[in-house]
Amino acid sequence: MHLAYPAVLAALLFSTGLYGVLARRNAILMLMSVELMLNAVNLNLVAFDVWLREELHTGQALALFTVAVAAAEIGIGLAIVLLVYRSRGSSDVDRLRDLREDGPGPPTTPGQGTAGAAATTDSGRQKA
C-alpha cells in the first residue's frame, strides 16, 4: 500500500476537524471536531507503522494510547459541558467567557483605595 493515500485522508480529516474547532460555537460540536483530529493522528500513526514495518509496532501502541487519552478527554469534557448547560441553559462557547461568578469589583480611583477611606463602625456611621 502506498503511504500517500492514508496521509492525504488523514490531512483531510485533520483539516475538517480544525475547521470544526475554529468555526463552531457549540461546545459538543467542538469536542467532536477534536475527536476527528485525534482520529486523523491515529490514522497517520498506524499508516507510518505499516509503511516502516517495524517489529515493535510503536505506531499502533501510540495509537492505542491516543485512544485512551481521547476517551478521558471526552468523558471530562462532556461532564463539563453538561454542567455548564445545566447551570446556564446553553452550551454556546461565546457565552462561556463569563464563567466567573464573582465579577470584578468597581474600579477604584487612586484616592479611593482602602487606605484613603474613612473607617466606619458596625452601624455604618463614620467615626469622628
PDB file of C-alpha atoms in Angstrom, residues 24-121:
ATOM      1  CA  ARG A  24     -18.234  26.160  15.615  1.00  0.00           C
ATOM      2  CA  ARG A  25     -19.613  27.814  18.714  1.00  0.00           C
ATOM      3  CA  ASN A  26     -21.300  24.755  20.209  1.00  0.00           C
ATOM      4  CA  ALA A  27     -19.084  23.008  22.753  1.00  0.00           C
ATOM      5  CA  ILE A  28     -20.273  19.498  21.850  1.00  0.00           C
ATOM      6  CA  LEU A  29     -19.507  20.053  18.158  1.00  0.00           C
ATOM      7  CA  MET A  30     -16.080  21.365  19.145  1.00  0.00           C
ATOM      8  CA  LEU A  31     -15.416  18.191  21.153  1.00  0.00           C
ATOM      9  CA  MET A  32     -16.463  16.096  18.166  1.00  0.00           C
ATOM     10  CA  SER A  33     -14.069  18.065  15.967  1.00  0.00           C
ATOM     11  CA  VAL A  34     -11.215  17.442  18.404  1.00  0.00           C
ATOM     12  CA  GLU A  35     -12.019  13.724  18.233  1.00  0.00           C
ATOM     13  CA  LEU A  36     -11.867  13.910  14.442  1.00  0.00           C
ATOM     14  CA  MET A  37      -8.421  15.481  14.665  1.00  0.00           C
ATOM     15  CA  LEU A  38      -7.229  12.773  17.071  1.00  0.00           C
ATOM     16  CA  ASN A  39      -8.511  10.078  14.703  1.00  0.00           C
ATOM     17  CA  ALA A  40      -6.531  11.685  11.878  1.00  0.00           C
ATOM     18  CA  VAL A  41      -3.422  11.454  14.041  1.00  0.00           C
ATOM     19  CA  ASN A  42      -4.202   7.794  14.783  1.00  0.00           C
ATOM     20  CA  LEU A  43      -4.546   7.088  11.073  1.00  0.00           C
ATOM     21  CA  ASN A  44      -1.129   8.638  10.458  1.00  0.00           C
ATOM     22  CA  LEU A  45       0.447   6.660  13.298  1.00  0.00           C
ATOM     23  CA  VAL A  46      -0.855   3.337  12.030  1.00  0.00           C
ATOM     24  CA  ALA A  47      -0.068   4.138   8.379  1.00  0.00           C
ATOM     25  CA  PHE A  48       3.534   5.036   9.162  1.00  0.00           C
ATOM     26  CA  ASP A  49       3.838   1.968  11.361  1.00  0.00           C
ATOM     27  CA  VAL A  50       2.733  -0.261   8.487  1.00  0.00           C
ATOM     28  CA  TRP A  51       4.898   1.599   5.987  1.00  0.00           C
ATOM     29  CA  LEU A  52       8.067   1.381   8.092  1.00  0.00           C
ATOM     30  CA  ARG A  53       7.386  -2.291   9.014  1.00  0.00           C
ATOM     31  CA  GLU A  54       8.818  -2.004  12.494  1.00  0.00           C
ATOM     32  CA  GLU A  55       8.982  -5.067  14.677  1.00  0.00           C
ATOM     33  CA  LEU A  56       7.875  -3.208  17.803  1.00  0.00           C
ATOM     34  CA  HIS A  57       4.739  -1.652  16.240  1.00  0.00           C
ATOM     35  CA  THR A  58       5.247   1.591  18.116  1.00  0.00           C
ATOM     36  CA  GLY A  59       2.779   3.457  15.899  1.00  0.00           C
ATOM     37  CA  GLN A  60      -0.020   1.106  16.871  1.00  0.00           C
ATOM     38  CA  ALA A  61       0.914   1.341  20.553  1.00  0.00           C
ATOM     39  CA  LEU A  62       0.880   5.140  20.371  1.00  0.00           C
ATOM     40  CA  ALA A  63      -2.496   4.986  18.601  1.00  0.00           C
ATOM     41  CA  LEU A  64      -3.900   2.931  21.485  1.00  0.00           C
ATOM     42  CA  PHE A  65      -2.507   5.464  23.944  1.00  0.00           C
ATOM     43  CA  THR A  66      -4.139   8.266  21.936  1.00  0.00           C
ATOM     44  CA  VAL A  67      -7.476   6.432  22.028  1.00  0.00           C
ATOM     45  CA  ALA A  68      -7.230   6.178  25.822  1.00  0.00           C
ATOM     46  CA  VAL A  69      -6.421   9.882  26.140  1.00  0.00           C
ATOM     47  CA  ALA A  70      -9.295  10.746  23.797  1.00  0.00           C
ATOM     48  CA  ALA A  71     -11.721   8.688  25.881  1.00  0.00           C
ATOM     49  CA  ALA A  72     -10.642  10.510  29.049  1.00  0.00           C
ATOM     50  CA  GLU A  73     -10.872  13.861  27.275  1.00  0.00           C
ATOM     51  CA  ILE A  74     -14.388  13.165  26.060  1.00  0.00           C
ATOM     52  CA  GLY A  75     -15.513  11.960  29.480  1.00  0.00           C
ATOM     53  CA  ILE A  76     -14.244  15.031  31.317  1.00  0.00           C
ATOM     54  CA  GLY A  77     -15.165  17.448  28.528  1.00  0.00           C
ATOM     55  CA  LEU A  78     -18.712  16.145  28.250  1.00  0.00           C
ATOM     56  CA  ALA A  79     -19.149  16.327  32.019  1.00  0.00           C
ATOM     57  CA  ILE A  80     -18.034  19.971  31.987  1.00  0.00           C
ATOM     58  CA  VAL A  81     -20.316  20.791  29.045  1.00  0.00           C
ATOM     59  CA  LEU A  82     -23.310  19.150  30.744  1.00  0.00           C
ATOM     60  CA  LEU A  83     -22.619  21.029  33.981  1.00  0.00           C
ATOM     61  CA  VAL A  84     -22.388  24.335  32.126  1.00  0.00           C
ATOM     62  CA  TYR A  85     -25.558  23.537  30.162  1.00  0.00           C
ATOM     63  CA  ARG A  86     -27.477  22.778  33.350  1.00  0.00           C
ATOM     64  CA  SER A  87     -26.364  25.974  35.052  1.00  0.00           C
ATOM     65  CA  ARG A  88     -26.502  28.354  32.063  1.00  0.00           C
ATOM     66  CA  GLY A  89     -29.083  26.755  29.737  1.00  0.00           C
ATOM     67  CA  SER A  90     -26.765  26.891  26.717  1.00  0.00           C
ATOM     68  CA  SER A  91     -23.539  25.275  25.593  1.00  0.00           C
ATOM     69  CA  ASP A  92     -22.568  28.219  23.403  1.00  0.00           C
ATOM     70  CA  VAL A  93     -18.842  28.841  23.709  1.00  0.00           C
ATOM     71  CA  ASP A  94     -19.159  32.622  23.309  1.00  0.00           C
ATOM     72  CA  ARG A  95     -21.330  32.787  26.428  1.00  0.00           C
ATOM     73  CA  LEU A  96     -18.811  30.766  28.466  1.00  0.00           C
ATOM     74  CA  ARG A  97     -16.427  33.687  28.800  1.00  0.00           C
ATOM     75  CA  ASP A  98     -18.406  34.940  31.789  1.00  0.00           C
ATOM     76  CA  LEU A  99     -17.947  31.845  33.948  1.00  0.00           C
ATOM     77  CA  ARG A 100     -16.569  33.752  36.893  1.00  0.00           C
ATOM     78  CA  GLU A 101     -19.332  34.249  39.420  1.00  0.00           C
ATOM     79  CA  ASP A 102     -17.608  36.960  41.429  1.00  0.00           C
ATOM     80  CA  GLY A 103     -17.273  39.663  38.816  1.00  0.00           C
ATOM     81  CA  PRO A 104     -14.554  42.240  39.020  1.00  0.00           C
ATOM     82  CA  GLY A 105     -15.195  44.900  41.631  1.00  0.00           C
ATOM     83  CA  PRO A 106     -15.894  48.527  40.831  1.00  0.00           C
ATOM     84  CA  PRO A 107     -12.904  50.394  39.501  1.00  0.00           C
ATOM     85  CA  THR A 108     -11.163  52.474  42.107  1.00  0.00           C
ATOM     86  CA  THR A 109      -9.505  55.784  41.513  1.00  0.00           C
ATOM     87  CA  PRO A 110      -6.078  56.427  43.044  1.00  0.00           C
ATOM     88  CA  GLY A 111      -7.509  58.374  46.026  1.00  0.00           C
ATOM     89  CA  GLN A 112     -10.281  55.911  46.851  1.00  0.00           C
ATOM     90  CA  GLY A 113      -8.348  52.855  47.976  1.00  0.00           C
ATOM     91  CA  THR A 114      -8.761  51.238  51.373  1.00  0.00           C
ATOM     92  CA  ALA A 115      -6.081  53.468  52.851  1.00  0.00           C
ATOM     93  CA  GLY A 116      -7.891  56.686  51.927  1.00  0.00           C
ATOM     94  CA  ALA A 117     -11.384  55.585  53.020  1.00  0.00           C
ATOM     95  CA  ALA A 118     -12.819  56.706  56.332  1.00  0.00           C
ATOM     96  CA  ALA A 119     -13.220  53.994  58.961  1.00  0.00           C
ATOM     97  CA  THR A 120     -16.834  53.070  59.692  1.00  0.00           C
ATOM     98  CA  THR A 121     -18.485  51.447  62.671  1.00  0.00           C
TER      99      THR A 121
END
